[in-house]
């Protein structure tokens, strides 16, 4: 089984940076690509930060000629009805970094650019954010047509047995909104543009939905009448002079993107998406996000992590499949004696399990507990999304496994036994803080 890049499906991050790279003139593309794959290593993919790495068709062809998924090719310009369309602005590589805070994402984005500076230059960059309850700047909730997270891999990933299996085709487009023009419409007319209600995102019935409604234009089916889905991860960007949506979507085959764009711009049946009267794309590129195995996270590396996890009581009852999944999400961290791993009152961005060494947890300067191999900490801030409840420092040289915040929630959602063990440990700690009950 090939593991996909988990950042494709990671939820809960609010800060995003999208970077497109071009290989420097005179640099061998295959060599450049091999260096770019190192961005997937923990030195850049740090605590609480997700990194998705994708390659343009030409660069991926140089890197892995035996793993070319069907239909792989550059974005082709779309020339639609009424002068509407989408330009092609294809580049060599695409990096999406997301995290819990803007400062962390900025730092990791700088690290990524620095890591590949000798072989690649930044072609475009765009900082984005989550707006209110995942709404586009036009005021409608974005991504409501997405499949549930557990079903998303079927829509997003190349099927097993095919070249590039476990990877995903990525469509990247930057759209500029004309908010002033859209806001001249009454809400009822805005809803007809989208084909659903604005406040609670209820889709109109087929009888109510105009043929030019956005939802109607992006629905496509296979030859059996089954809907073909994509997995959208779009987020808004905002400057006073220019604002809109950074559209990012993943699919098992690129033809799905092509068919949707043909329908949006009136090339399929002469009906154009009315949303294109209020928003226009100024970029368009296709990339391939390979599975982790093809990025260099080799089986022996996974096996080593699995063996470490297997020796920790918290993971003792995990199946082999679960251990493989968790091993691909954890990062090994080493600290000298006296290092601060967590600071009381600061945001939490990781869950830690001690492999070797000892550490102390303190609150307001008082020692709460001493911890050694097999002990874990950092879970409370990730569960309630509040600040750290204690400061943790290493008493000796320390080696830990660290799981980022979104990966931590994924692990709990997929393994109830781990969730119960963590809950049991938290309960025992809380009970230990309470004064004894007087039985007299």
Tab-separated table of C-alpha atoms in Angstrom:
chain	number	residue	atom	x	y	z
A	1	UNK	CA	0.000	0.000	0.000
A	2	UNK	CA	1.318	3.450	-0.938
A	3	UNK	CA	0.692	6.236	1.516
A	4	UNK	CA	-0.480	9.576	0.121
A	5	UNK	CA	0.804	12.905	1.338
A	6	UNK	CA	-1.302	13.430	4.445
A	7	UNK	CA	-1.331	17.205	4.082
A	8	UNK	CA	-3.798	16.752	1.219
A	9	UNK	CA	-6.440	15.649	3.701
A	10	UNK	CA	-5.298	17.395	6.916
A	11	UNK	CA	-8.029	19.502	8.503
A	12	UNK	CA	-8.097	22.394	10.944
A	13	UNK	CA	-5.274	24.596	9.655
A	14	UNK	CA	-6.076	28.290	9.234
A	15	UNK	CA	-2.902	29.744	7.689
A	16	UNK	CA	-1.758	28.751	4.200
A	17	UNK	CA	1.102	29.547	1.838
A	18	UNK	CA	1.156	28.421	-1.789
A	19	UNK	CA	4.434	28.610	-3.706
A	20	UNK	CA	5.175	27.761	-7.342
A	21	UNK	CA	8.791	27.190	-8.373
A	22	UNK	CA	10.683	27.183	-11.656
A	23	UNK	CA	13.974	25.322	-12.068
A	24	UNK	CA	16.855	27.741	-12.595
A	25	UNK	CA	18.229	28.087	-16.112
A	26	UNK	CA	21.142	25.734	-16.702
A	27	UNK	CA	20.225	23.407	-13.829
A	28	UNK	CA	19.494	19.783	-14.687
A	29	UNK	CA	15.791	19.241	-14.025
A	30	UNK	CA	16.210	15.733	-12.670
A	31	UNK	CA	18.824	16.903	-10.156
A	32	UNK	CA	16.649	19.868	-9.211
A	33	UNK	CA	13.672	17.597	-8.698
A	34	UNK	CA	15.612	15.270	-6.421
A	35	UNK	CA	16.607	18.198	-4.213
A	36	UNK	CA	13.061	19.549	-4.148
A	37	UNK	CA	11.792	16.180	-2.868
A	38	UNK	CA	13.853	16.774	0.283
A	39	UNK	CA	11.316	19.411	1.297
A	40	UNK	CA	9.179	16.521	2.483
A	41	UNK	CA	11.744	15.700	5.168
A	42	UNK	CA	11.100	16.758	8.810
A	43	UNK	CA	13.636	19.614	8.664
A	44	UNK	CA	11.018	21.573	6.760
A	45	UNK	CA	7.804	19.733	7.618
A	46	UNK	CA	7.981	20.847	11.256
A	47	UNK	CA	5.618	20.528	14.196
A	48	UNK	CA	2.054	21.504	13.460
A	49	UNK	CA	2.832	22.291	9.820
A	50	UNK	CA	1.596	20.318	6.817
A	51	UNK	CA	3.538	20.277	3.572
A	52	UNK	CA	2.233	19.060	0.227
A	53	UNK	CA	4.716	18.814	-2.618
A	54	UNK	CA	3.764	18.452	-6.287
A	55	UNK	CA	5.620	18.475	-9.591
A	56	UNK	CA	4.827	19.834	-13.020
A	57	UNK	CA	4.426	17.163	-15.721
A	58	UNK	CA	7.841	17.724	-17.301
A	59	UNK	CA	9.720	17.653	-14.003
A	60	UNK	CA	7.905	14.535	-12.772
A	61	UNK	CA	8.626	12.816	-16.098
A	62	UNK	CA	12.352	13.432	-15.494
A	63	UNK	CA	12.151	12.189	-11.905
A	64	UNK	CA	10.035	9.052	-12.272
A	65	UNK	CA	9.459	8.002	-15.898
A	66	UNK	CA	7.959	4.682	-14.757
A	67	UNK	CA	5.391	6.399	-12.524
A	68	UNK	CA	3.581	8.651	-14.983
A	69	UNK	CA	-0.157	8.592	-14.238
A	70	UNK	CA	-2.593	8.492	-17.132
A	71	UNK	CA	-3.429	11.895	-18.562
A	72	UNK	CA	-0.461	13.689	-17.003
A	73	UNK	CA	0.144	16.946	-18.859
A	74	UNK	CA	0.391	20.720	-18.448
A	75	UNK	CA	-2.589	22.996	-18.011
A	76	UNK	CA	-4.037	24.042	-21.359
A	77	UNK	CA	-5.522	27.498	-21.849
A	78	UNK	CA	-9.323	27.543	-21.803
A	79	UNK	CA	-11.002	29.873	-24.309
A	80	UNK	CA	-14.693	30.001	-23.533
A	81	UNK	CA	-17.855	31.828	-24.526
A	82	UNK	CA	-18.198	35.575	-24.272
A	83	UNK	CA	-14.498	36.228	-23.987
A	84	UNK	CA	-14.257	34.292	-20.733
A	85	UNK	CA	-11.552	31.713	-20.102
A	86	UNK	CA	-8.540	30.612	-18.082
A	87	UNK	CA	-4.874	31.232	-18.952
A	88	UNK	CA	-2.115	28.645	-18.696
A	89	UNK	CA	0.665	29.650	-16.282
A	90	UNK	CA	2.374	26.287	-15.810
A	91	UNK	CA	5.462	26.092	-13.551
A	92	UNK	CA	7.827	23.290	-12.499
A	93	UNK	CA	6.854	22.588	-8.883
A	94	UNK	CA	4.196	23.497	-6.335
A	95	UNK	CA	4.417	23.591	-2.536
A	96	UNK	CA	1.493	24.071	-0.155
A	97	UNK	CA	2.390	24.764	3.474
A	98	UNK	CA	-0.383	25.068	6.063
A	99	UNK	CA	-0.432	25.420	9.821
A	100	UNK	CA	-2.133	26.787	12.894
A	101	UNK	CA	-0.624	30.288	12.821
A	102	UNK	CA	0.640	32.654	10.159
A	103	UNK	CA	4.071	33.117	11.765
A	104	UNK	CA	4.834	29.383	11.809
A	105	UNK	CA	3.750	28.990	8.188
A	106	UNK	CA	5.861	31.992	7.172
A	107	UNK	CA	8.959	30.589	8.880
A	108	UNK	CA	8.546	27.192	7.236
A	109	UNK	CA	7.884	28.787	3.853
A	110	UNK	CA	11.138	30.727	4.115
A	111	UNK	CA	12.923	27.506	5.059
A	112	UNK	CA	11.489	25.756	2.001
A	113	UNK	CA	12.562	28.530	-0.366
A	114	UNK	CA	16.043	28.610	1.166
A	115	UNK	CA	16.406	24.828	0.909
A	116	UNK	CA	15.953	24.823	-2.878
A	117	UNK	CA	17.435	28.247	-3.682
A	118	UNK	CA	20.404	26.781	-5.565
A	119	UNK	CA	18.209	24.961	-8.079
A	120	UNK	CA	14.838	26.741	-8.168
A	121	UNK	CA	13.373	30.233	-7.984
A	122	UNK	CA	9.998	31.334	-6.670
A	123	UNK	CA	7.672	31.951	-9.617
A	124	UNK	CA	4.558	32.843	-7.602
A	125	UNK	CA	3.600	32.938	-3.939
A	126	UNK	CA	0.276	33.534	-2.255
A	127	UNK	CA	-0.597	33.746	1.436
A	128	UNK	CA	-4.159	32.657	2.225
A	129	UNK	CA	-6.412	32.238	5.234
A	130	UNK	CA	-9.630	30.593	6.394
A	131	UNK	CA	-12.440	33.165	6.289
A	132	UNK	CA	-15.086	32.864	9.005
A	133	UNK	CA	-16.732	29.420	8.809
A	134	UNK	CA	-14.798	28.420	5.655
A	135	UNK	CA	-16.557	31.003	3.494
A	136	UNK	CA	-15.325	32.413	0.240
A	137	UNK	CA	-15.092	36.217	0.190
A	138	UNK	CA	-18.312	36.217	-1.862
A	139	UNK	CA	-19.995	35.054	1.341
A	140	UNK	CA	-20.791	31.424	0.469
A	141	UNK	CA	-19.354	28.395	2.275
A	142	UNK	CA	-16.668	26.796	0.116
A	143	UNK	CA	-16.173	23.066	-0.395
A	144	UNK	CA	-19.688	21.926	0.503
A	145	UNK	CA	-19.641	19.484	-2.427
A	146	UNK	CA	-16.541	17.736	-1.096
A	147	UNK	CA	-16.830	14.048	-0.233
A	148	UNK	CA	-16.442	13.173	3.472
A	149	UNK	CA	-12.801	12.944	4.590
A	150	UNK	CA	-12.865	9.135	4.795
A	151	UNK	CA	-14.194	8.949	1.217
A	152	UNK	CA	-11.974	11.730	-0.144
A	153	UNK	CA	-9.105	9.389	-1.163
A	154	UNK	CA	-11.397	7.721	-3.712
A	155	UNK	CA	-11.916	11.084	-5.390
A	156	UNK	CA	-8.388	12.414	-4.964
A	157	UNK	CA	-5.931	9.535	-5.423
A	158	UNK	CA	-4.749	7.532	-8.423
A	159	UNK	CA	-6.063	3.974	-7.858
A	160	UNK	CA	-3.835	1.088	-6.791
A	161	UNK	CA	-2.217	-0.826	-9.629
A	162	UNK	CA	-1.849	2.197	-11.904
A	163	UNK	CA	1.331	4.238	-12.512
A	164	UNK	CA	1.570	6.922	-9.849
A	165	UNK	CA	-0.816	5.035	-7.546
A	166	UNK	CA	-1.390	6.835	-4.254
A	167	UNK	CA	-0.559	10.180	-5.823
A	168	UNK	CA	-2.951	12.921	-6.857
A	169	UNK	CA	-3.440	15.311	-9.759
A	170	UNK	CA	-3.545	18.921	-8.540
A	171	UNK	CA	-5.244	21.885	-10.192
A	172	UNK	CA	-4.084	25.325	-9.041
A	173	UNK	CA	-5.859	28.523	-10.127
A	174	UNK	CA	-5.965	32.032	-8.698
A	175	UNK	CA	-9.320	33.750	-9.152
A	176	UNK	CA	-9.919	37.489	-8.725
A	177	UNK	CA	-13.368	38.449	-7.437
A	178	UNK	CA	-15.310	41.584	-8.323
A	179	UNK	CA	-16.902	41.939	-4.902
A	180	UNK	CA	-18.344	45.365	-5.635
A	181	UNK	CA	-20.255	44.055	-8.670
A	182	UNK	CA	-21.425	40.886	-6.902
A	183	UNK	CA	-22.655	42.877	-3.911
A	184	UNK	CA	-24.985	44.907	-6.147
A	185	UNK	CA	-27.111	41.754	-6.453
A	186	UNK	CA	-29.783	41.048	-3.841
A	187	UNK	CA	-29.077	37.936	-1.765
A	188	UNK	CA	-31.780	35.987	-3.601
A	189	UNK	CA	-30.016	36.632	-6.919
A	190	UNK	CA	-26.601	35.814	-5.435
A	191	UNK	CA	-28.060	32.467	-4.397
A	192	UNK	CA	-29.205	31.817	-7.965
A	193	UNK	CA	-25.626	32.447	-9.136
A	194	UNK	CA	-24.388	29.677	-6.836
A	195	UNK	CA	-27.432	27.406	-6.819
A	196	UNK	CA	-27.666	27.240	-3.028
A	197	UNK	CA	-28.595	29.374	-0.050
A	198	UNK	CA	-26.062	31.826	1.297
A	199	UNK	CA	-26.620	31.520	5.039
A	200	UNK	CA	-26.710	27.746	5.474
A	201	UNK	CA	-25.541	26.377	2.088
A	202	UNK	CA	-28.659	24.357	1.236
A	203	UNK	CA	-28.554	23.281	-2.408
A	204	UNK	CA	-31.516	24.223	-4.590
A	205	UNK	CA	-33.637	21.467	-6.064
A	206	UNK	CA	-33.123	20.647	-9.734
A	207	UNK	CA	-36.331	22.555	-10.506
A	208	UNK	CA	-35.132	25.690	-8.668
A	209	UNK	CA	-31.509	25.588	-9.775
A	210	UNK	CA	-30.716	27.638	-12.914
A	211	UNK	CA	-28.768	25.818	-15.627
A	212	UNK	CA	-26.080	28.499	-15.288
A	213	UNK	CA	-25.730	28.112	-11.493
A	214	UNK	CA	-22.206	27.344	-10.339
A	215	UNK	CA	-23.189	24.058	-8.697
A	216	UNK	CA	-24.950	22.922	-11.862
A	217	UNK	CA	-21.916	23.682	-14.028
A	218	UNK	CA	-19.338	21.804	-11.923
A	219	UNK	CA	-21.335	18.579	-11.602
A	220	UNK	CA	-19.964	15.896	-13.948
A	221	UNK	CA	-20.802	12.210	-14.337
A	222	UNK	CA	-19.211	9.074	-15.741
A	223	UNK	CA	-20.731	6.935	-18.476
A	224	UNK	CA	-22.928	5.182	-15.890
A	225	UNK	CA	-24.411	8.381	-14.521
A	226	UNK	CA	-22.320	8.327	-11.331
A	227	UNK	CA	-20.971	11.671	-10.142
A	228	UNK	CA	-17.235	12.170	-10.600
A	229	UNK	CA	-15.881	14.087	-7.640
A	230	UNK	CA	-12.801	16.144	-6.878
A	231	UNK	CA	-11.446	17.151	-3.469
A	232	UNK	CA	-11.326	20.931	-3.046
A	233	UNK	CA	-8.927	22.662	-0.621
A	234	UNK	CA	-9.420	26.256	-1.768
A	235	UNK	CA	-8.924	29.256	0.532
A	236	UNK	CA	-9.323	33.025	0.084
A	237	UNK	CA	-6.574	35.595	-0.242
A	238	UNK	CA	-7.036	39.250	0.535
A	239	UNK	CA	-5.518	42.562	-0.408
A	240	UNK	CA	-7.607	45.713	-0.543
A	241	UNK	CA	-6.774	46.260	-4.197
A	242	UNK	CA	-7.158	42.608	-5.259
A	243	UNK	CA	-8.822	39.679	-3.544
A	244	UNK	CA	-10.376	36.374	-4.404
A	245	UNK	CA	-9.983	32.611	-4.145
A	246	UNK	CA	-6.873	30.462	-4.466
A	247	UNK	CA	-8.447	27.371	-5.959
A	248	UNK	CA	-6.654	24.111	-5.169
A	249	UNK	CA	-8.221	20.742	-5.937
A	250	UNK	CA	-7.085	17.116	-6.059
A	251	UNK	CA	-8.378	14.373	-8.343
A	252	UNK	CA	-7.707	10.782	-9.342
A	253	UNK	CA	-7.612	11.819	-13.014
A	254	UNK	CA	-7.070	15.236	-14.638
A	255	UNK	CA	-9.928	14.825	-17.111
A	256	UNK	CA	-12.290	15.717	-14.257
A	257	UNK	CA	-10.788	19.196	-14.041
A	258	UNK	CA	-10.939	19.615	-17.814
A	259	UNK	CA	-14.600	18.644	-18.015
A	260	UNK	CA	-15.572	20.964	-15.167
A	261	UNK	CA	-13.794	23.918	-16.761
A	262	UNK	CA	-15.406	23.171	-20.130
A	263	UNK	CA	-18.810	23.284	-18.458
A	264	UNK	CA	-17.975	26.456	-16.528
A	265	UNK	CA	-16.896	28.342	-19.645
A	266	UNK	CA	-19.701	27.122	-21.923
A	267	UNK	CA	-17.713	24.722	-24.108
A	268	UNK	CA	-19.767	21.628	-23.247
A	269	UNK	CA	-23.321	22.746	-24.017
A	270	UNK	CA	-23.304	26.495	-24.650
A	271	UNK	CA	-24.260	27.315	-21.043
A	272	UNK	CA	-21.671	29.343	-19.116
A	273	UNK	CA	-21.279	29.446	-15.331
A	274	UNK	CA	-22.755	32.749	-14.207
A	275	UNK	CA	-20.132	32.962	-11.467
A	276	UNK	CA	-17.613	33.842	-14.190
A	277	UNK	CA	-19.382	37.212	-14.510
A	278	UNK	CA	-18.082	38.063	-11.041
A	279	UNK	CA	-14.793	36.169	-10.805
A	280	UNK	CA	-12.019	35.493	-13.314
A	281	UNK	CA	-8.979	33.193	-13.202
A	282	UNK	CA	-5.579	34.783	-13.781
A	283	UNK	CA	-3.536	31.591	-13.478
A	284	UNK	CA	-3.844	27.893	-14.223
A	285	UNK	CA	-1.441	25.002	-13.640
A	286	UNK	CA	-1.552	21.229	-13.212
A	287	UNK	CA	0.785	19.267	-10.952
A	288	UNK	CA	1.196	15.741	-9.643
A	289	UNK	CA	1.526	15.150	-5.895
A	290	UNK	CA	3.271	11.755	-5.607
A	291	UNK	CA	2.742	9.377	-2.680
A	292	UNK	CA	5.196	9.477	0.215
A	293	UNK	CA	7.036	6.356	-0.932
A	294	UNK	CA	7.962	7.993	-4.231
A	295	UNK	CA	9.151	11.108	-2.391
A	296	UNK	CA	11.870	9.169	-0.622
A	297	UNK	CA	10.102	8.090	2.570
A	298	UNK	CA	11.431	4.587	1.996
A	299	UNK	CA	10.011	1.411	3.440
A	300	UNK	CA	13.057	0.891	5.669
A	301	UNK	CA	12.527	4.330	7.235
A	302	UNK	CA	8.895	3.524	7.903
A	303	UNK	CA	9.889	0.159	9.339
A	304	UNK	CA	12.307	1.786	11.776
A	305	UNK	CA	9.590	4.134	13.005
A	306	UNK	CA	7.116	1.278	13.297
A	307	UNK	CA	9.560	-0.626	15.511
A	308	UNK	CA	9.956	2.389	17.796
A	309	UNK	CA	6.169	2.820	18.010
A	310	UNK	CA	5.662	-0.880	18.706
A	311	UNK	CA	7.855	-0.583	21.809
A	312	UNK	CA	5.794	2.273	23.292
A	313	UNK	CA	2.841	1.166	25.470
A	314	UNK	CA	0.523	3.816	24.017
A	315	UNK	CA	0.737	2.141	20.591
A	316	UNK	CA	1.062	-1.466	21.756
A	317	UNK	CA	-2.383	-2.581	20.555
A	318	UNK	CA	-2.204	-0.937	17.124
A	319	UNK	CA	-2.578	-3.129	14.065
A	320	UNK	CA	0.242	-3.321	11.528
A	321	UNK	CA	-1.781	-1.095	9.188
A	322	UNK	CA	-2.310	1.527	11.913
A	323	UNK	CA	1.374	1.475	12.865
A	324	UNK	CA	2.348	2.122	9.251
A	325	UNK	CA	-0.116	5.003	9.045
A	326	UNK	CA	1.105	6.568	12.308
A	327	UNK	CA	4.779	6.013	11.419
A	328	UNK	CA	4.358	8.092	8.269
A	329	UNK	CA	2.956	10.991	10.311
A	330	UNK	CA	5.433	11.196	13.192
A	331	UNK	CA	8.718	13.063	13.260
A	332	UNK	CA	11.741	12.217	15.390
A	333	UNK	CA	13.002	15.113	17.501
A	334	UNK	CA	16.222	15.250	19.541
A	335	UNK	CA	16.919	17.839	22.251
A	336	UNK	CA	19.914	18.590	24.490
A	337	UNK	CA	19.508	18.681	28.274
A	338	UNK	CA	17.806	21.887	29.400
A	339	UNK	CA	15.844	22.457	26.186
A	340	UNK	CA	12.275	23.792	26.376
A	341	UNK	CA	9.816	21.689	24.394
A	342	UNK	CA	6.555	23.375	25.447
A	343	UNK	CA	5.901	26.696	27.158
A	344	UNK	CA	2.967	27.284	29.501
A	345	UNK	CA	0.443	29.703	28.023
A	346	UNK	CA	1.687	29.357	24.441
A	347	UNK	CA	-0.294	27.712	21.598
A	348	UNK	CA	0.195	23.972	21.206
A	349	UNK	CA	1.294	22.551	17.877
A	350	UNK	CA	2.388	19.008	18.673
A	351	UNK	CA	1.916	15.843	20.740
A	352	UNK	CA	5.115	14.287	22.107
A	353	UNK	CA	6.027	10.734	23.122
A	354	UNK	CA	9.374	10.212	24.871
A	355	UNK	CA	11.573	7.499	23.346
A	356	UNK	CA	14.824	8.059	25.294
A	357	UNK	CA	15.781	10.417	28.125
A	358	UNK	CA	13.847	12.296	30.778
A	359	UNK	CA	11.867	15.542	30.993
A	360	UNK	CA	10.019	17.582	33.615
A	361	UNK	CA	6.636	19.292	33.389
A	362	UNK	CA	6.246	22.462	35.460
A	363	UNK	CA	3.326	24.791	36.071
A	364	UNK	CA	4.005	28.242	37.491
A	365	UNK	CA	7.503	27.034	38.368
A	366	UNK	CA	6.381	23.994	40.396
A	367	UNK	CA	7.227	20.474	39.209
A	368	UNK	CA	4.117	18.541	38.211
A	369	UNK	CA	5.792	15.310	37.154
A	370	UNK	CA	8.965	13.731	35.866
A	371	UNK	CA	8.667	11.782	32.627
A	372	UNK	CA	10.664	9.051	30.941
A	373	UNK	CA	10.450	6.630	27.990
A	374	UNK	CA	6.865	5.827	27.023
A	375	UNK	CA	5.408	8.922	28.701
A	376	UNK	CA	3.642	11.502	26.569
A	377	UNK	CA	2.587	15.124	26.839
A	378	UNK	CA	1.046	17.962	24.837
A	379	UNK	CA	-2.341	16.346	24.264
A	380	UNK	CA	-4.530	18.776	26.244
A	381	UNK	CA	-3.742	21.857	24.142
A	382	UNK	CA	-4.456	19.880	20.966
A	383	UNK	CA	-7.734	18.456	22.238
A	384	UNK	CA	-9.251	21.725	23.502
A	385	UNK	CA	-7.235	24.019	21.171
A	386	UNK	CA	-6.251	26.104	24.190
A	387	UNK	CA	-2.777	27.191	25.363
A	388	UNK	CA	-0.204	24.844	26.843
A	389	UNK	CA	-1.025	24.019	30.481
A	390	UNK	CA	2.604	23.460	31.519
A	391	UNK	CA	6.207	24.074	30.517
A	392	UNK	CA	8.178	20.943	29.607
A	393	UNK	CA	11.990	20.923	29.659
A	394	UNK	CA	14.451	18.101	29.041
A	395	UNK	CA	16.334	16.899	32.140
A	396	UNK	CA	18.743	14.830	30.023
A	397	UNK	CA	19.415	14.554	26.287
A	398	UNK	CA	16.013	13.621	24.912
A	399	UNK	CA	14.621	11.816	21.881
A	400	UNK	CA	10.900	12.124	21.156
A	401	UNK	CA	8.345	11.272	18.543
A	402	UNK	CA	6.252	14.321	17.629
A	403	UNK	CA	2.865	14.333	15.909
A	404	UNK	CA	1.492	17.647	14.560
A	405	UNK	CA	-1.909	18.933	15.632
A	406	UNK	CA	-3.926	17.907	12.566
A	407	UNK	CA	-2.181	14.510	12.366
A	408	UNK	CA	-2.928	13.998	16.076
A	409	UNK	CA	-6.659	14.381	15.447
A	410	UNK	CA	-6.434	11.995	12.496
A	411	UNK	CA	-4.728	9.364	14.669
A	412	UNK	CA	-7.372	9.671	17.405
A	413	UNK	CA	-10.161	9.473	14.842
A	414	UNK	CA	-8.768	6.278	13.347
A	415	UNK	CA	-7.776	4.450	16.538
A	416	UNK	CA	-10.214	4.525	19.453
A	417	UNK	CA	-7.866	2.491	21.667
A	418	UNK	CA	-5.209	5.215	21.544
A	419	UNK	CA	-7.853	7.841	22.342
A	420	UNK	CA	-9.009	5.813	25.366
A	421	UNK	CA	-5.436	5.391	26.633
A	422	UNK	CA	-4.789	9.127	26.368
A	423	UNK	CA	-8.085	9.903	28.106
A	424	UNK	CA	-7.187	7.461	30.884
A	425	UNK	CA	-3.793	9.120	31.404
A	426	UNK	CA	-5.306	12.613	31.476
A	427	UNK	CA	-7.947	11.473	33.972
A	428	UNK	CA	-5.309	9.982	36.282
A	429	UNK	CA	-3.287	13.193	36.151
A	430	UNK	CA	-6.322	15.301	37.005
A	431	UNK	CA	-7.273	12.969	39.848
A	432	UNK	CA	-3.755	13.264	41.227
A	433	UNK	CA	-4.137	17.047	41.436
A	434	UNK	CA	-7.311	16.858	43.555
A	435	UNK	CA	-7.120	16.906	47.370
A	436	UNK	CA	-8.005	13.590	49.039
A	437	UNK	CA	-11.595	13.119	50.155
A	438	UNK	CA	-11.993	12.995	53.918
A	439	UNK	CA	-13.574	9.619	54.700
A	440	UNK	CA	-14.064	10.419	58.411
